[in-house]
mmCIF file of C-alpha atoms in Angstrom:
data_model
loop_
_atom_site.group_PDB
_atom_site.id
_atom_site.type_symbol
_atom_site.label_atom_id
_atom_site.label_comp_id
_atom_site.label_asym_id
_atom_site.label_seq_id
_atom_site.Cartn_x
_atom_site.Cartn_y
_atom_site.Cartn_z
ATOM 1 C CA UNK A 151 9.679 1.152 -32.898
ATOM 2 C CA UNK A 152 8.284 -0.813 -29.628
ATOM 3 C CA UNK A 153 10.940 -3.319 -30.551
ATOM 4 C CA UNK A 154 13.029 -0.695 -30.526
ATOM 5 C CA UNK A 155 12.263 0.663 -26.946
ATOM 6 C CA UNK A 156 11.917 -3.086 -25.572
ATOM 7 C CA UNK A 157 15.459 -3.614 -26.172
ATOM 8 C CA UNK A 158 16.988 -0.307 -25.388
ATOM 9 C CA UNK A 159 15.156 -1.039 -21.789
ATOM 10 C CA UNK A 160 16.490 -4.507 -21.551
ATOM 11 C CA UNK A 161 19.784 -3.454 -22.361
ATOM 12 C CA UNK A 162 19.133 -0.848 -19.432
ATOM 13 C CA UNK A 163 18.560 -3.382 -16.872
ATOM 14 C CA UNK A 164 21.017 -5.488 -17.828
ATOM 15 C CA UNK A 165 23.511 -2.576 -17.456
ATOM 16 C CA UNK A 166 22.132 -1.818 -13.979
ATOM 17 C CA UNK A 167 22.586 -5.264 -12.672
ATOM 18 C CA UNK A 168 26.214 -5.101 -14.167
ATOM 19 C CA UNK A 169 27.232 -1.534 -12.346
ATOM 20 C CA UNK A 170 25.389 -2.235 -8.959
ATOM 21 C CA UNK A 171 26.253 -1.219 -6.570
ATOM 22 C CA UNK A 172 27.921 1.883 -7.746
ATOM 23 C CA UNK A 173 27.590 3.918 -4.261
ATOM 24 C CA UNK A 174 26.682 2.663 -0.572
ATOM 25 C CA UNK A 175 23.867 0.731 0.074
ATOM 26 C CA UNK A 176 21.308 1.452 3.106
ATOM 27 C CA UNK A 177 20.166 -1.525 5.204
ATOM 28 C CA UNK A 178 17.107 0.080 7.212
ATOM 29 C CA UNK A 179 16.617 -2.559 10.725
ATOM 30 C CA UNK A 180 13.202 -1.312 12.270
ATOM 31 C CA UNK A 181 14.322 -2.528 15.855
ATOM 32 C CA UNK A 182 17.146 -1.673 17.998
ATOM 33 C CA UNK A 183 20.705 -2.685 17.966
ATOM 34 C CA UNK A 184 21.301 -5.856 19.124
ATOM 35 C CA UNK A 185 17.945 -7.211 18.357
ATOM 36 C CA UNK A 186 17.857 -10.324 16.649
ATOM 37 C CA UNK A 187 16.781 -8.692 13.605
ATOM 38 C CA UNK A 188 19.201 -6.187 13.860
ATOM 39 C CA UNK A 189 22.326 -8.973 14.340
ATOM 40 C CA UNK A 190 20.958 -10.779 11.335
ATOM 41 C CA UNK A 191 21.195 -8.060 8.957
ATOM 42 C CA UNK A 192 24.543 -6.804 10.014
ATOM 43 C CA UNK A 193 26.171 -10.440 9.231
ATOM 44 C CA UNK A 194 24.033 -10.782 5.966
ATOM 45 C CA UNK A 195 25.216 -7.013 5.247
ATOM 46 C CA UNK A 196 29.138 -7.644 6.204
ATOM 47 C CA UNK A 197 28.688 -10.789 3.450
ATOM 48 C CA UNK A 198 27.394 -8.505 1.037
ATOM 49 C CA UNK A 199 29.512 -5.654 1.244
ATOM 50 C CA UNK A 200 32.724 -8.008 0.718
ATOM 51 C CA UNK A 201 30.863 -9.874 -2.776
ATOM 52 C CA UNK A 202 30.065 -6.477 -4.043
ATOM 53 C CA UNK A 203 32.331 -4.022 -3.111
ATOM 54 C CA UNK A 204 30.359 -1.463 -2.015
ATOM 55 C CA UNK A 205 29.893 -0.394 1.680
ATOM 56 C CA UNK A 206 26.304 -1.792 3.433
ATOM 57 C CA UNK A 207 25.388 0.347 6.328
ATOM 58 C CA UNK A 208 23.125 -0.544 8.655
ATOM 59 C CA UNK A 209 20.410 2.190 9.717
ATOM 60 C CA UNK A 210 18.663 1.504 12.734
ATOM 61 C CA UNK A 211 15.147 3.174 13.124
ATOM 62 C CA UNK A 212 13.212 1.386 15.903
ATOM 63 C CA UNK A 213 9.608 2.672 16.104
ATOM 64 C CA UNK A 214 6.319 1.454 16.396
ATOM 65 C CA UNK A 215 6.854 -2.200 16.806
ATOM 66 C CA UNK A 216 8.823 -1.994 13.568
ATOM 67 C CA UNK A 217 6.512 0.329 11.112
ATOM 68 C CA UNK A 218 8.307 3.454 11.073
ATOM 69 C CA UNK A 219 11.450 1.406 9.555
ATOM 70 C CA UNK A 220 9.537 -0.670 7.194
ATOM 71 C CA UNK A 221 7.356 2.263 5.893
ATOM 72 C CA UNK A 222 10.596 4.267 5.370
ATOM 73 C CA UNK A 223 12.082 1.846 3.075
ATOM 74 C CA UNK A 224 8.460 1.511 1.164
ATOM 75 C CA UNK A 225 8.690 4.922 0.478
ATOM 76 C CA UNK A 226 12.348 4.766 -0.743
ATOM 77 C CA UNK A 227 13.170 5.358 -4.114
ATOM 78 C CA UNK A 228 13.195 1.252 -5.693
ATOM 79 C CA UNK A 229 16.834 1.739 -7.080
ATOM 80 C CA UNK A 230 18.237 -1.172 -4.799
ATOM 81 C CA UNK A 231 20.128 1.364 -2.496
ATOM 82 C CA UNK A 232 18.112 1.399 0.382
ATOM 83 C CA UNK A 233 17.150 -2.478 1.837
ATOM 84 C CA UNK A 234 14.986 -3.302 4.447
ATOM 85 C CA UNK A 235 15.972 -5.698 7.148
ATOM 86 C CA UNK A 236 12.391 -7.602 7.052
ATOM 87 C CA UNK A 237 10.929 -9.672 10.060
ATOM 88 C CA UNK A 238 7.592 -10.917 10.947
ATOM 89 C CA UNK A 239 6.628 -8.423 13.231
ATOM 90 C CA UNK A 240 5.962 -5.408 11.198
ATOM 91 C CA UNK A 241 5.229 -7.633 7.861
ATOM 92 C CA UNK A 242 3.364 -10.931 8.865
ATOM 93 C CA UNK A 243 1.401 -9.552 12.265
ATOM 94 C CA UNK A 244 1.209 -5.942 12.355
ATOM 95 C CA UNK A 245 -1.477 -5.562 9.717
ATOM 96 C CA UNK A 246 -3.567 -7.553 11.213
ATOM 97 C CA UNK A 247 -3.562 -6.125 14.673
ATOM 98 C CA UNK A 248 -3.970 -2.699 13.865
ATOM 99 C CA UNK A 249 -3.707 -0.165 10.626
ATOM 100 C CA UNK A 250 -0.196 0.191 9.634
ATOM 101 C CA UNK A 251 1.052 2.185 6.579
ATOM 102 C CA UNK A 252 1.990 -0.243 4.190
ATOM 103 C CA UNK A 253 0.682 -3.227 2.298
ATOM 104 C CA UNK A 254 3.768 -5.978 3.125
ATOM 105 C CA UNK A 255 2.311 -7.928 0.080
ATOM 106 C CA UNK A 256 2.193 -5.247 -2.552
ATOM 107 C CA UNK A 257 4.990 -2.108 -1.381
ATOM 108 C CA UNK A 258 8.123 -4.529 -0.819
ATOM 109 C CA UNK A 259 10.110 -6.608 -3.567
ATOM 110 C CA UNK A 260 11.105 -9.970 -1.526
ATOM 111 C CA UNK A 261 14.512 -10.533 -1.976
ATOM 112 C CA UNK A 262 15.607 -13.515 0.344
ATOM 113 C CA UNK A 263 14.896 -15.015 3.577
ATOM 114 C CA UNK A 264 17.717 -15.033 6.285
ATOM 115 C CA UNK A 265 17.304 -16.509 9.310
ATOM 116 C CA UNK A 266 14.556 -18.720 11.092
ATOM 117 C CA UNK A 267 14.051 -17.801 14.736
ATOM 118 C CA UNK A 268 12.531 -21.356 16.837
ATOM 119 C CA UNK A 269 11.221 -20.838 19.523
ATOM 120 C CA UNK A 270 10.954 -23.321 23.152
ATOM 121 C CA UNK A 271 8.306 -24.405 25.492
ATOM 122 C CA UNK A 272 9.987 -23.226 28.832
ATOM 123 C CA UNK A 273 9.136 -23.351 32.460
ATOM 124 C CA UNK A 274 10.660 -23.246 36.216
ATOM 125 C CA UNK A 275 13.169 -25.860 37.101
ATOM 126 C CA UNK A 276 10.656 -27.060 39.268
ATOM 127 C CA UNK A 277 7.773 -27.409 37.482
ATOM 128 C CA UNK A 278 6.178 -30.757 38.124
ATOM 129 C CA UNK A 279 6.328 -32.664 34.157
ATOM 130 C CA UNK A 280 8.866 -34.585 33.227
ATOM 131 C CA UNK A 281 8.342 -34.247 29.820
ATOM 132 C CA UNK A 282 6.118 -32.465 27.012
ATOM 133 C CA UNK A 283 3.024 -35.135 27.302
ATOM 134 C CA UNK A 284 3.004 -35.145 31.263
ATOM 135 C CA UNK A 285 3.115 -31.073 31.369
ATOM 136 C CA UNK A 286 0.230 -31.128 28.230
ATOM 137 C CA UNK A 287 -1.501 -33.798 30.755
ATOM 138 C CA UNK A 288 -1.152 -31.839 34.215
ATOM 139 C CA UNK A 289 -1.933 -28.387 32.327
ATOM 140 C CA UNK A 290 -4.818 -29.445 30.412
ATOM 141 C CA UNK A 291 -6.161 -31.003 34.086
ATOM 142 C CA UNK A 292 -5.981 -28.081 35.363
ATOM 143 C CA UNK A 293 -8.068 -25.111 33.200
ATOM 144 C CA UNK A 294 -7.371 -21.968 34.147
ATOM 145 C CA UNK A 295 -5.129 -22.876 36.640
ATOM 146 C CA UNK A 296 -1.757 -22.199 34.959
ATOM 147 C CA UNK A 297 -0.252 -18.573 33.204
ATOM 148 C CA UNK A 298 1.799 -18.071 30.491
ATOM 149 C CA UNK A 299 4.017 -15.157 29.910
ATOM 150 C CA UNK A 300 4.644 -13.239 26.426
ATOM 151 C CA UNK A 301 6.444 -10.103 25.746
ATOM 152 C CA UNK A 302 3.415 -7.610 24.749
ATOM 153 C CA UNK A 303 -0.262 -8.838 23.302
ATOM 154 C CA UNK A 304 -0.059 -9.587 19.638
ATOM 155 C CA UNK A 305 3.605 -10.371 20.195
ATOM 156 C CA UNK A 306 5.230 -13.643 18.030
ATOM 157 C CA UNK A 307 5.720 -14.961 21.274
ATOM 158 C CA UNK A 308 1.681 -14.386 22.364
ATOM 159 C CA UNK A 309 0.389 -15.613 18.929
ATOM 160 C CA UNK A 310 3.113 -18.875 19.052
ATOM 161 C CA UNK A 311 2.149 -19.793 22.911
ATOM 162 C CA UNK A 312 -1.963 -19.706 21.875
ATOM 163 C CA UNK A 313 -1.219 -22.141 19.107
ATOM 164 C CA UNK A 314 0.074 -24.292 21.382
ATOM 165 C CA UNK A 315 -2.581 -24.254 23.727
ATOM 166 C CA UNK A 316 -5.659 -24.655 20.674
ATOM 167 C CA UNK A 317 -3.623 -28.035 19.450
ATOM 168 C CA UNK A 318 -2.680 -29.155 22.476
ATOM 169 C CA UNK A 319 -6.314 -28.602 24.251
ATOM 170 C CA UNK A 320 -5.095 -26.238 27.249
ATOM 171 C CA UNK A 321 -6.751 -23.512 28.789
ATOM 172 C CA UNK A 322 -4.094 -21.053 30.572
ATOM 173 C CA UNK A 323 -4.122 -17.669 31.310
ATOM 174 C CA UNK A 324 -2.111 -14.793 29.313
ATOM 175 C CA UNK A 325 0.114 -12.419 31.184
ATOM 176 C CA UNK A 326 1.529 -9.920 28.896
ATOM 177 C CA UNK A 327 4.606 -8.085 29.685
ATOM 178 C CA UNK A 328 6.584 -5.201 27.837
ATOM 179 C CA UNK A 329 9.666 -7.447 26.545
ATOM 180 C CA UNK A 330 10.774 -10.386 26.489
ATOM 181 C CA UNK A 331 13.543 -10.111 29.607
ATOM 182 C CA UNK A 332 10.808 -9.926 32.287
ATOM 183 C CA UNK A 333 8.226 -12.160 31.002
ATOM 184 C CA UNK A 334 11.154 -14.900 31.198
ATOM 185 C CA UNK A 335 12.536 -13.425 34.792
ATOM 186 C CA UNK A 336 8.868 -14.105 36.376
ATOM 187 C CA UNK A 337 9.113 -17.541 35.031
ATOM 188 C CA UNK A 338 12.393 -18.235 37.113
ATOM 189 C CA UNK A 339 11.128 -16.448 39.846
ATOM 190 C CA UNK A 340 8.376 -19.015 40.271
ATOM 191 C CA UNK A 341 5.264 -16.134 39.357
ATOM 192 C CA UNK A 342 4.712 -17.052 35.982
ATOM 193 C CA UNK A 343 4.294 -20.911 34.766
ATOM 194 C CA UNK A 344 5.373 -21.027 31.170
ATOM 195 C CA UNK A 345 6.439 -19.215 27.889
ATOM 196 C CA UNK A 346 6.757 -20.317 24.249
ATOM 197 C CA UNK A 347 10.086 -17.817 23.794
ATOM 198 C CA UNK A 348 12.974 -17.690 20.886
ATOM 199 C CA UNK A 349 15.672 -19.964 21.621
ATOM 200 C CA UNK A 350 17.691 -16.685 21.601
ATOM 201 C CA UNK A 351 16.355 -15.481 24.586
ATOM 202 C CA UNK A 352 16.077 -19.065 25.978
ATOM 203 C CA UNK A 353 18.858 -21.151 25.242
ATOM 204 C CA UNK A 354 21.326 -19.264 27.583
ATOM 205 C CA UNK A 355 19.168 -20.050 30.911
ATOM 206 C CA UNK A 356 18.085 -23.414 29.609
ATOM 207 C CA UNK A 357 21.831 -24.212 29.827
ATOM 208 C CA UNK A 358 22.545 -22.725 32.854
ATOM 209 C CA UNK A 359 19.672 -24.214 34.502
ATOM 210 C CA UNK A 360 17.557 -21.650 35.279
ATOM 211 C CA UNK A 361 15.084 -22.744 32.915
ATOM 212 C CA UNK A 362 13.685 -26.546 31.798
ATOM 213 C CA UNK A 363 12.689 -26.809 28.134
ATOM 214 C CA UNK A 364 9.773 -29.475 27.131
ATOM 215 C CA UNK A 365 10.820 -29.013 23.179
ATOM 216 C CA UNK A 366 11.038 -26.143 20.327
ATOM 217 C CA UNK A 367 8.409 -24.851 17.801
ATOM 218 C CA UNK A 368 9.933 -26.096 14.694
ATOM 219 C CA UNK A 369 9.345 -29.372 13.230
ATOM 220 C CA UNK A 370 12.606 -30.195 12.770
ATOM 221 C CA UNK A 371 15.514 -29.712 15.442
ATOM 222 C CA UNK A 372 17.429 -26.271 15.390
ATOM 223 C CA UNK A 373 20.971 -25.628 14.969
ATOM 224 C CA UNK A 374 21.102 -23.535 18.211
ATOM 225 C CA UNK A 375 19.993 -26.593 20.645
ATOM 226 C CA UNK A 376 20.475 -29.428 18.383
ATOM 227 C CA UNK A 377 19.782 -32.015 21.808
ATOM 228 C CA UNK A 378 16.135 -30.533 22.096
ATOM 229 C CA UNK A 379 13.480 -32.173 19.902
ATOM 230 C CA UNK A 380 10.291 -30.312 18.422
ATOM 231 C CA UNK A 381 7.507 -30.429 20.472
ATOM 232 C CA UNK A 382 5.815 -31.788 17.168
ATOM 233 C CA UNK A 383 7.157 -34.804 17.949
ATOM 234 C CA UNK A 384 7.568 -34.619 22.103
ATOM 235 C CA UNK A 385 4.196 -33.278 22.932
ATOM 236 C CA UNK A 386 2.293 -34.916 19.955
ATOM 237 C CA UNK A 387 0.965 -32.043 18.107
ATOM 238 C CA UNK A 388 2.725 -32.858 14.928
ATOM 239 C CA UNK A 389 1.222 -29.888 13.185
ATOM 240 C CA UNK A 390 2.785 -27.591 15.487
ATOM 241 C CA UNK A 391 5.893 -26.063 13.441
ATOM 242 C CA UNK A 392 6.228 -22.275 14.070
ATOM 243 C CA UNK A 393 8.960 -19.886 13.673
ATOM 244 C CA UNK A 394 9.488 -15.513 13.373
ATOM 245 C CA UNK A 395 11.500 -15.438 10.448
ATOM 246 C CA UNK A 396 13.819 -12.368 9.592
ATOM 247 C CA UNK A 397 14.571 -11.432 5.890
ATOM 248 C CA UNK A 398 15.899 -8.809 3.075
ATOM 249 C CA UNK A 399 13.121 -7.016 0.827
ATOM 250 C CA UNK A 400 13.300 -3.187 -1.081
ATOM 251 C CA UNK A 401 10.752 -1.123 -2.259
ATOM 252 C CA UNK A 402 8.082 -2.395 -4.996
ATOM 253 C CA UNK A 403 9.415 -1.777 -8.227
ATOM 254 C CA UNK A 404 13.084 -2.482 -7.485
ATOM 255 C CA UNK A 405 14.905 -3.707 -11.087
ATOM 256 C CA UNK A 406 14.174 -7.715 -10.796
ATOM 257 C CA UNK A 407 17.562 -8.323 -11.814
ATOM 258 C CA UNK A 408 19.332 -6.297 -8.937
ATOM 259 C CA UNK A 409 16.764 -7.963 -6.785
ATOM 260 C CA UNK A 410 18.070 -11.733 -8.353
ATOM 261 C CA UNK A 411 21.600 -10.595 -7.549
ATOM 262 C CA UNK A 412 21.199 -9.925 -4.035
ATOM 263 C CA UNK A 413 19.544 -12.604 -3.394
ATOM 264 C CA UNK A 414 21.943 -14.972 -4.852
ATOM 265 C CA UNK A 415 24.908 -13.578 -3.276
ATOM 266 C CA UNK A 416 22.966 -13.381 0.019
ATOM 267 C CA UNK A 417 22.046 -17.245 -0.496
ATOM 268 C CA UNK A 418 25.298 -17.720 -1.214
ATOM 269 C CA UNK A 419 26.439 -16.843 1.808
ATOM 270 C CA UNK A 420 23.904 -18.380 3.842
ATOM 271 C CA UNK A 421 25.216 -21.459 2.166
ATOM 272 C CA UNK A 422 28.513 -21.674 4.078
ATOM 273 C CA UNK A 423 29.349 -23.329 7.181
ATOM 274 C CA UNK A 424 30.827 -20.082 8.615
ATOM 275 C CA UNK A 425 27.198 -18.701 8.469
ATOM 276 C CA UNK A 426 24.962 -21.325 9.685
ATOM 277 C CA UNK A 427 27.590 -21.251 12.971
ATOM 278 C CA UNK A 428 27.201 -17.725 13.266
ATOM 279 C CA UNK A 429 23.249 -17.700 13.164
ATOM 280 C CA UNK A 430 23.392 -20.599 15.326
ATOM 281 C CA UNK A 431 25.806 -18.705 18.218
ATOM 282 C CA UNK A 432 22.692 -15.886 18.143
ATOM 283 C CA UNK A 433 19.886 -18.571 18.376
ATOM 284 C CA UNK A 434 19.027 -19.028 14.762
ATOM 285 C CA UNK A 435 18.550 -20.732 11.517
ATOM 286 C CA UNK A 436 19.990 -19.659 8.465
ATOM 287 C CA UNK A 437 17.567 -19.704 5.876
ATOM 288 C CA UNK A 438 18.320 -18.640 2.036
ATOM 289 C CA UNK A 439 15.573 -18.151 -0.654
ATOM 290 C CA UNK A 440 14.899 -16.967 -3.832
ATOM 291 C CA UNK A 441 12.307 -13.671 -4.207
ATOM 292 C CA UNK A 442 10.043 -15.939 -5.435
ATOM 293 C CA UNK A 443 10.080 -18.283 -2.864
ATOM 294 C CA UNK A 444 9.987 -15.477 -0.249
ATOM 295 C CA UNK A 445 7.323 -14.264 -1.751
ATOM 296 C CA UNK A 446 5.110 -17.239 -1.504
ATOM 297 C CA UNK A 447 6.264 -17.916 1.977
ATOM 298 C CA UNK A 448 5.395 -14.635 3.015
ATOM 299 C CA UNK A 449 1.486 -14.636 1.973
ATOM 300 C CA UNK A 450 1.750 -18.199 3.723
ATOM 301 C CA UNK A 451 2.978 -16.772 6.865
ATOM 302 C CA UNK A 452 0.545 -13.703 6.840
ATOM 303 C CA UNK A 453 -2.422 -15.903 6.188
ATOM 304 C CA UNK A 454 -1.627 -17.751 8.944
ATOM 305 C CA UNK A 455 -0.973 -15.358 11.658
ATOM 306 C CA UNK A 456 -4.094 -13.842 10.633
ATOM 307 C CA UNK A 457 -5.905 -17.652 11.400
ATOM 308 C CA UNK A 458 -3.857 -17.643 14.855
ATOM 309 C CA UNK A 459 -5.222 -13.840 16.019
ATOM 310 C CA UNK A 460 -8.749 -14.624 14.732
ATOM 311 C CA UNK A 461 -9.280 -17.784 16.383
ATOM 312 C CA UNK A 462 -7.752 -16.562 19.728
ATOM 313 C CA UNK A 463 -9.472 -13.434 19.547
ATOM 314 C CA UNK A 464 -5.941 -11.557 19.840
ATOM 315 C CA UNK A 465 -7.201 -7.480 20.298
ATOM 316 C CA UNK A 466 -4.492 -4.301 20.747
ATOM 317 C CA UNK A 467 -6.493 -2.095 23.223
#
């Protein structure tokens, strides 16, 4: 008889994988339109919705530094038809900063990564280094002397810019500000002295000019600024390969095999030249994995933001 009911249920997920998607699929983004995240998941979703057939709809619900999103979809029914555009916000930092309502780790079924979001060392035009060892030499000279911008305490941007400092031995005060648009605006405007910020935000005043770049966060170079080397290399802190990374996960208990499907269609896509331009033209990396692998790379990425706030003493008053 257990035989019995072992197949009947295998049969039953085979089935499902065969007939989804039957309806439309919900894609909740926990940020605002137009938000990196938010971009992401509407060209991942636009992929999907042409392999499958069925409509993907993206439903923004900005909130709480991404929580009210991410708990909505944890509390979803796990039939694969509502998604959650995933990011390291909410899911990698959050629950370490403060009490959130989820456990990233144990309420979402990984599905894929998506994107990879570098970041750059950035300061004035005028700032007096040449390059990444003579602005690590003049800061590091110079304790206390220098500020460095972020957009909010705790931020990816906060956590990414203390790294920097611990390896490369500088001691710089933190000015946090409530975005990312001003914390880069006081940098051109001479008040603040340097940011580590996404090459989204970046890369458009870098080329202009109104910005000088000493390298980006990643260990290898990025598809968005392919002439700018990783600091890794530049600055000598060849440990120093950071990035937010943006991704697709449902609810815990999702049917593994509709979870396997969209994950190969969505590294499918990832897969084609089309895509990696597209992520590159917002400031990104496309980046495809299996829910295994996202898995994994997700308790890496967790464990280590928790090392960054703990050893930097990062609070949320």
């Amino acid at each position: 008889m257990r035989i019995i009911v072992a197949l009947l249920c295998w049969l039953a997920l085979g089935a499902s994988a065969q007939t989804y998607p039957n309806r439309a699929v919900k894609v909740v983004v926990p940020w605002p339109p137009g938000q990196a995240t938010d971009i992401a998941a509407r060209v991942v979703a636009d992929k999907l919705q042409q392999a499958l057939g069925q409509a993907f709809v993206i439903d923004n619900r900005p909130g709480a530094g991404g929580a009210i999103g991410s708990e909505l979809v944890v509390k979803s029914p796990a039939d694969g038809y509502t998604l959650l555009a995933a990011s390291s916000g909410p899911l990698s930092i959050m629950p370490h900063l403060q009490k959130v309502p989820y456990e990233p780790l144990k309420d979402l079924a990984p599905i894929s990564l998506v994107a990879s979001t570098p970041f750059a060392l950035v300061t004035h035009p005028s700032f007096p280094a040449n390059n990444a060892k003579e602005f690590i030499a003049l800061v590091r000279a110079n304790p206390g002397k220098y500020t460095f911008s972020s957009s909010g305490t705790g931020a990816t941007a906060h956590l990414f810019a203390e790294l920097f400092n611990s390896m490369a031995g500088l001691q710089a005060r933190h000015v946090p500000y409530k975005g990312t648009a001003q914390a880069l605006t006081d940098i051109m405007n001479g008040q603040i002295s340097y940011a580590v910020e996404t090459v989204a935000a970046t890369v458009g005043h870098i080329k202009s000019g109104r910005l000088k770049t000493f390298g980006v966060s990643t260990d290898k170079r990025t598809a968005a600024m392919p002439d700018i080397a990783p600091l890794a290399d530049t600055a000598e802190v060849s440990a120093y390969d950071v990035a937010a990374w943006i991704g697709y996960a449902a609810p815990a208990g999702t049917p593994q095999d509709i979870v396997v499907r969209l994950s190969a269609e969505i590294r499918k896509a990832l897969a084609s030249a089309e895509m990696k331009e597209r992520m590159a033209n917002i400031g990104l990396d496309a980046v495809g994995s299996t829910p295994e692998e996202t898995a994994a790379f997700m308790r890496r990425e967790q464990d280590r933001y928790g090392e960054i706030i703990r050893a930097a003493n990062i609070k949320i008053e």
